[in-house]
CSV table of C-alpha atoms in Angstrom, one decimal:
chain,number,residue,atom,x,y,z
A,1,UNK,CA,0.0,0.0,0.0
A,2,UNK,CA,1.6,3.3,-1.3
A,3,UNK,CA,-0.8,5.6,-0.3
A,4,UNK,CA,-1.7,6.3,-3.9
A,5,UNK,CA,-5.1,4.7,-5.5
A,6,UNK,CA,-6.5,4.0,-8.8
A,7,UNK,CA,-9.4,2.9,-10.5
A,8,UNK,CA,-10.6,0.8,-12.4
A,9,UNK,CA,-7.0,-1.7,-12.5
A,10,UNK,CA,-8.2,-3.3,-15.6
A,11,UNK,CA,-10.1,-1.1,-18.0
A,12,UNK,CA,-11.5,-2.3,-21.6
A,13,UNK,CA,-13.0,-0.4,-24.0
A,14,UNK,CA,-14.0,0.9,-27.3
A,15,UNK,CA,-12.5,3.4,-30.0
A,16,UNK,CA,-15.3,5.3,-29.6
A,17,UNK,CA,-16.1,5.3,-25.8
A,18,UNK,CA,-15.1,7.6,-23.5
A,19,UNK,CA,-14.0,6.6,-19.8
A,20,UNK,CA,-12.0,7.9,-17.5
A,21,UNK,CA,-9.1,6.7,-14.4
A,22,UNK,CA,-9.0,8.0,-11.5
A,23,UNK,CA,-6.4,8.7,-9.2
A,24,UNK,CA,-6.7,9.6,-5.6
A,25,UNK,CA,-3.5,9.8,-2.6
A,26,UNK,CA,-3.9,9.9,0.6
A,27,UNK,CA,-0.1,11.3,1.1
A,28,UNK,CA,-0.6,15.2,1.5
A,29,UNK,CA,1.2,15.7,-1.7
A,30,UNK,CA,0.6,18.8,-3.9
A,31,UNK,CA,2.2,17.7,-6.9
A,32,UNK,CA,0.7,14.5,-9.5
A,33,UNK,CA,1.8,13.1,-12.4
A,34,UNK,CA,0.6,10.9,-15.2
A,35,UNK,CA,3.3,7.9,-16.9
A,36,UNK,CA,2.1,5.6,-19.5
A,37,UNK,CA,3.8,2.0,-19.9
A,38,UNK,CA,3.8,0.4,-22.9
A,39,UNK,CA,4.5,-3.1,-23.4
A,40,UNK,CA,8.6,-3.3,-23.6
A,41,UNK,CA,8.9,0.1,-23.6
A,42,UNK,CA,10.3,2.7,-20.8
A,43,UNK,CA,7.7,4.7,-18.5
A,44,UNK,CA,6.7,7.9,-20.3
A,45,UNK,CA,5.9,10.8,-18.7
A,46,UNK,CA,2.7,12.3,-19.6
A,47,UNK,CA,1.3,15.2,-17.9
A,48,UNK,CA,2.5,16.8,-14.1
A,49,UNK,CA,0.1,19.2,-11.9
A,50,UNK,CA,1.3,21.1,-9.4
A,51,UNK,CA,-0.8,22.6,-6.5
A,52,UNK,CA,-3.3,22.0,-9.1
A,53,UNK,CA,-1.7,23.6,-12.0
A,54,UNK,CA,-0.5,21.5,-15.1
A,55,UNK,CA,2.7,22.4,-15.3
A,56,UNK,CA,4.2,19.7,-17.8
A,57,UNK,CA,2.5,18.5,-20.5
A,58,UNK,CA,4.9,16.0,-22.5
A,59,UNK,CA,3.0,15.8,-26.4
A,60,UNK,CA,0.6,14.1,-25.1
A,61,UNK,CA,-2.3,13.8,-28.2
A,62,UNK,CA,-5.9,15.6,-27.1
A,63,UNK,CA,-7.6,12.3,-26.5
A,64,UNK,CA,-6.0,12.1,-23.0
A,65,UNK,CA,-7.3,14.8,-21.3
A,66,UNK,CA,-6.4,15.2,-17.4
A,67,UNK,CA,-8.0,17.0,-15.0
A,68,UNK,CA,-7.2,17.6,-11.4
A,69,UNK,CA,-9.7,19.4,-9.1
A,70,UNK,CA,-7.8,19.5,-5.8
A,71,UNK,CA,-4.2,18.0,-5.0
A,72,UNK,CA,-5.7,13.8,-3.9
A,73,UNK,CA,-7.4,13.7,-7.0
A,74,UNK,CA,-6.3,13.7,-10.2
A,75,UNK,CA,-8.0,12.0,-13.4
A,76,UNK,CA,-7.3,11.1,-17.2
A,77,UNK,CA,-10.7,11.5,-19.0
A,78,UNK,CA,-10.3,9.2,-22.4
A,79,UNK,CA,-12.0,9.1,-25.4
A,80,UNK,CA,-11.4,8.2,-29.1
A,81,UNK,CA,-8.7,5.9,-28.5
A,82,UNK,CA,-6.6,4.0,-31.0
A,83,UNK,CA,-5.8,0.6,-29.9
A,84,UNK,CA,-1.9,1.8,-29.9
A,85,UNK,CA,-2.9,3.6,-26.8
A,86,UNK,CA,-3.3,-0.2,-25.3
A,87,UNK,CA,-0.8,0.5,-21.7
A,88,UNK,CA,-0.2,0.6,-18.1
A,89,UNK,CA,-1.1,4.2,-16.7
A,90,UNK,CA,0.1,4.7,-13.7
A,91,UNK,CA,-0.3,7.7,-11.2
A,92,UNK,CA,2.1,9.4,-8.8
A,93,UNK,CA,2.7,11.6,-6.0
A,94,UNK,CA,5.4,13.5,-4.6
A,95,UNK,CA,5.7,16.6,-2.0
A,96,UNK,CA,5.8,19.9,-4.1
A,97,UNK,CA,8.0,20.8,-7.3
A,98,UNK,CA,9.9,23.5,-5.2
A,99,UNK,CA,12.4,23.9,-2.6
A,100,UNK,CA,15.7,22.6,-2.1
A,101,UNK,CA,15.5,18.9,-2.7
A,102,UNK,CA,13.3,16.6,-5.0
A,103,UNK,CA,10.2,14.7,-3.5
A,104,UNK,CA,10.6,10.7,-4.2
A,105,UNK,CA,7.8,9.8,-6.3
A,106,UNK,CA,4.8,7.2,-4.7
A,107,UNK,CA,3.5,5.4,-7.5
A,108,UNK,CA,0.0,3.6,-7.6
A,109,UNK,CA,-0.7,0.0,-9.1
A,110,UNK,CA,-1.6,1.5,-12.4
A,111,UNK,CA,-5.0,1.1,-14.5
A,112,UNK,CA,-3.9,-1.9,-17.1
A,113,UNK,CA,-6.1,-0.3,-20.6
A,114,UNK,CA,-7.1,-1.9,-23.4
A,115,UNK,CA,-8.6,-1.0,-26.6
A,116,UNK,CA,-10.0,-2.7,-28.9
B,1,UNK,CA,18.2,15.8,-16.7
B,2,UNK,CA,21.2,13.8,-17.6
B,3,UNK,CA,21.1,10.1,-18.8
B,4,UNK,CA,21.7,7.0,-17.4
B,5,UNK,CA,23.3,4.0,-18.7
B,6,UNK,CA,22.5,0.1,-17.2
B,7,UNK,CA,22.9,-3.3,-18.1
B,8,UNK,CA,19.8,-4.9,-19.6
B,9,UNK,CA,20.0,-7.6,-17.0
B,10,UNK,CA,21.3,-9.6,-14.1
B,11,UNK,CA,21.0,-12.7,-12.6
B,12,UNK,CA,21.7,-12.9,-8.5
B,13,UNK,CA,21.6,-15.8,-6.2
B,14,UNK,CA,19.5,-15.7,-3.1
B,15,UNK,CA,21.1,-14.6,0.1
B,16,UNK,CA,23.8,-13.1,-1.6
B,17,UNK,CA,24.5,-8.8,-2.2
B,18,UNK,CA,23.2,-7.9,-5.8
B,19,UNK,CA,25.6,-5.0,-7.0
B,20,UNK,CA,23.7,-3.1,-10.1
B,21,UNK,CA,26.0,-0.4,-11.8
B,22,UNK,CA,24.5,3.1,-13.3
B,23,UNK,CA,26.9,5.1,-15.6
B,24,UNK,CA,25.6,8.8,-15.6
B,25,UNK,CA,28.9,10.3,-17.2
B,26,UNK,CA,26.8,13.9,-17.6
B,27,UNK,CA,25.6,14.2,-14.2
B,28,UNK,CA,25.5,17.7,-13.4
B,29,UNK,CA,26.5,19.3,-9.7
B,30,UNK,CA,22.8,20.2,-8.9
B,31,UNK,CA,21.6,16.6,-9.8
B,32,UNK,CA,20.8,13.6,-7.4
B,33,UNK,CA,20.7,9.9,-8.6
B,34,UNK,CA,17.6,8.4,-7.6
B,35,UNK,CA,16.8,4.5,-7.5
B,36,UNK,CA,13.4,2.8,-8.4
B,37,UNK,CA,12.7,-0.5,-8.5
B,38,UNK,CA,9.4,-2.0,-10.8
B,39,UNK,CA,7.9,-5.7,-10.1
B,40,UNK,CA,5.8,-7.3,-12.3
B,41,UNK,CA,2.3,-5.5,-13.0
B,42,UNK,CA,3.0,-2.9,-10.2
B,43,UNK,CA,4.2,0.5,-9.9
B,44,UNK,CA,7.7,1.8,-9.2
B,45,UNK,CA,8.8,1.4,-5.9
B,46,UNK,CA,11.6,4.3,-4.1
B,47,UNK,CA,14.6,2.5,-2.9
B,48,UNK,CA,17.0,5.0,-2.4
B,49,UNK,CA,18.7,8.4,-3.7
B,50,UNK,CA,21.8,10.5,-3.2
B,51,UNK,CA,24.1,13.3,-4.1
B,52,UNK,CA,27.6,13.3,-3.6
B,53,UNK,CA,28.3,10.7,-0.1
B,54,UNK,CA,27.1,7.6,0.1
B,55,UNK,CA,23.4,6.3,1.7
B,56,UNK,CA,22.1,3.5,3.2
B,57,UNK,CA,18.7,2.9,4.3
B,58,UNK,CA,16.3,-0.3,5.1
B,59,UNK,CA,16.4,-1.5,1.6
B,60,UNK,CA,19.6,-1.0,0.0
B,61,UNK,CA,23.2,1.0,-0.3
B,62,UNK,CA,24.0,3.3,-2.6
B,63,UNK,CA,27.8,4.1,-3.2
B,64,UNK,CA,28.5,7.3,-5.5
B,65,UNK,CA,31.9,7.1,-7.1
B,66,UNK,CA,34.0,10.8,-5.9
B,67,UNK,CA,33.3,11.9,-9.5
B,68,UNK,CA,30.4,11.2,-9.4
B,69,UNK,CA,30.1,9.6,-13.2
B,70,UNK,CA,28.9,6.3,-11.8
B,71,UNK,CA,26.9,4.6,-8.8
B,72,UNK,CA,26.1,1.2,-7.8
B,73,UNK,CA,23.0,0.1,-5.6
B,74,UNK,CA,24.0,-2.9,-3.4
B,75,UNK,CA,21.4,-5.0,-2.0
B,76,UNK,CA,22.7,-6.6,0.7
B,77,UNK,CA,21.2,-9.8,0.8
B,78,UNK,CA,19.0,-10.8,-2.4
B,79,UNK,CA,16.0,-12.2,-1.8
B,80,UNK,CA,13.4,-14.0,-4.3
B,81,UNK,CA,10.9,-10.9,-3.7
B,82,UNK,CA,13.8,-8.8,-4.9
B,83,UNK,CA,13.3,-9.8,-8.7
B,84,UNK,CA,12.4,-6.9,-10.2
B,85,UNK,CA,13.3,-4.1,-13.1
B,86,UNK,CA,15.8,-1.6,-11.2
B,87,UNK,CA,15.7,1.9,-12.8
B,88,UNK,CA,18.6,4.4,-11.9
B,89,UNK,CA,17.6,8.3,-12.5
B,90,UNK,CA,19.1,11.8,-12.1
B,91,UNK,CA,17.2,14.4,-11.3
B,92,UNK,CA,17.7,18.2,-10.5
B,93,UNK,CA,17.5,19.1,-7.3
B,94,UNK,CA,16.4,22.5,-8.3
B,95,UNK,CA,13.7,22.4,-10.1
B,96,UNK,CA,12.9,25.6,-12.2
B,97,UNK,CA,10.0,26.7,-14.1
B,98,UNK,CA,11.2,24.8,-17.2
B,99,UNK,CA,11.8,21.6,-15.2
B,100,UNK,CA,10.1,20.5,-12.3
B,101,UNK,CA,12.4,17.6,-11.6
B,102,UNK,CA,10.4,15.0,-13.3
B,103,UNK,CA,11.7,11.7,-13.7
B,104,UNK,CA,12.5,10.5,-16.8
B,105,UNK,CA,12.7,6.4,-16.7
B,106,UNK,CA,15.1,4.7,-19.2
B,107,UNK,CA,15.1,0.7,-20.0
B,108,UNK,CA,16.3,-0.1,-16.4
B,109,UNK,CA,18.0,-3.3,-15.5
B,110,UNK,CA,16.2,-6.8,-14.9
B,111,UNK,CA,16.7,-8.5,-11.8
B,112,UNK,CA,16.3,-12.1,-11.4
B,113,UNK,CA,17.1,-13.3,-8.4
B,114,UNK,CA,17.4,-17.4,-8.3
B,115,UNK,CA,17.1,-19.9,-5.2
């Protein structure tokens, strides 16, 4: 237990639905990010919010679209996916993008996606 | 951030220290080395991070060479649980407005630890 919670683990769905994972840490962190795994393939970073602000947003393509309301919540609304976009997305927390020293990073179990 | 370099893999033998090496020739002064590890189907685990001496903690050592090009992560005793894909990062310890100290993962190292 990390601390750090997502839903759904296991996710299927359509090219033409639209879902959406959720993320929620129990950590009193301020900052949250999003990664994607692929299969074979490094973690990629995909967006980072800071006290609520999106401050990194790595070329992500519009059909991701995060949102986070408050600093324990933080969500990836989908839709239109291609079935490329098949991957592990895992969340994370860390203390705040400031100050002297970096936060580690608490990473959840991840949302395994697949599209067919 | 500067890049890392690891072996693709590793075997260890249970009970025994696993040594994994990390080449980060372009480290920078203001940048830490960070260690995560990854098990099957879950999330990236901390183990450990440093800057310039040496650190030890529950799970593992971490021994920075004096120019800081290269670190190793020693876990002391290997255990079955310990098979896992071991990731060594740098990160700024500054962030700025342009980089928030984000990690960036390469391919890591596979761990397979054997009875």
């Amino acid at each position: 237990e990390t601390g750090v919670t997502q839903t759904p683990r296991h996710l299927v769905m359509g090219m033409t639905n639209k879902k959406s994972l959720k993320c929620e840490q129990h950590l009193g962190h301020n900052a949250m990010y999003w990664y994607k795994q692929s299969a074979k393939k490094p973690l990629e970073l995909m967006f980072v919010y800071n006290f609520k602000e999106q401050t990194e947003n790595n070329s992500v393509p519009s059909r991701f679209s995060p949102e986070c309301p408050n600093s324990s919540h933080l969500f990836l609304h989908l839709h239109t996916l291609q079935p490329e976009d098949s991957a592990l997305y895992l969340c994370a927390s860390s203390p705040p993008l400031s100050g002297e020293t970096p936060g580690e990073l608490f990473f959840g179990e991840g949302s395994r996606l697949t599209v067919l | 951030d500067a890049k890392t370099t690891q072996p693709p893999s590793m075997d260890c033998a249970e009970g025994r220290a696993a040594n994994l090496p990390c080449n980060h020739s372009t480290i920078s002064g203001n940048e830490y080395v960070y260690w995560y590890r990854q098990i099957h189907s879950q999330g990236p685990q901390y183990i450990i991070h440093g800057l310039k001496n040496n650190e030890t903690n529950e799970m593992a050592s971490l021994i920075i060479t004096e120019d800081r090009k290269s670190s190793t992560l020693i876990l002391p005793h290997a255990t079955l649980r310990d098979t896992a894909v071991y990731y060594c990062i740098v990160r700024v310890a500054r962030p700025t407005t342009d980089s928030w100290g984000k990690l960036q993962f390469g391919a890591g190292t596979q761990v397979v630890v054997t009875p």
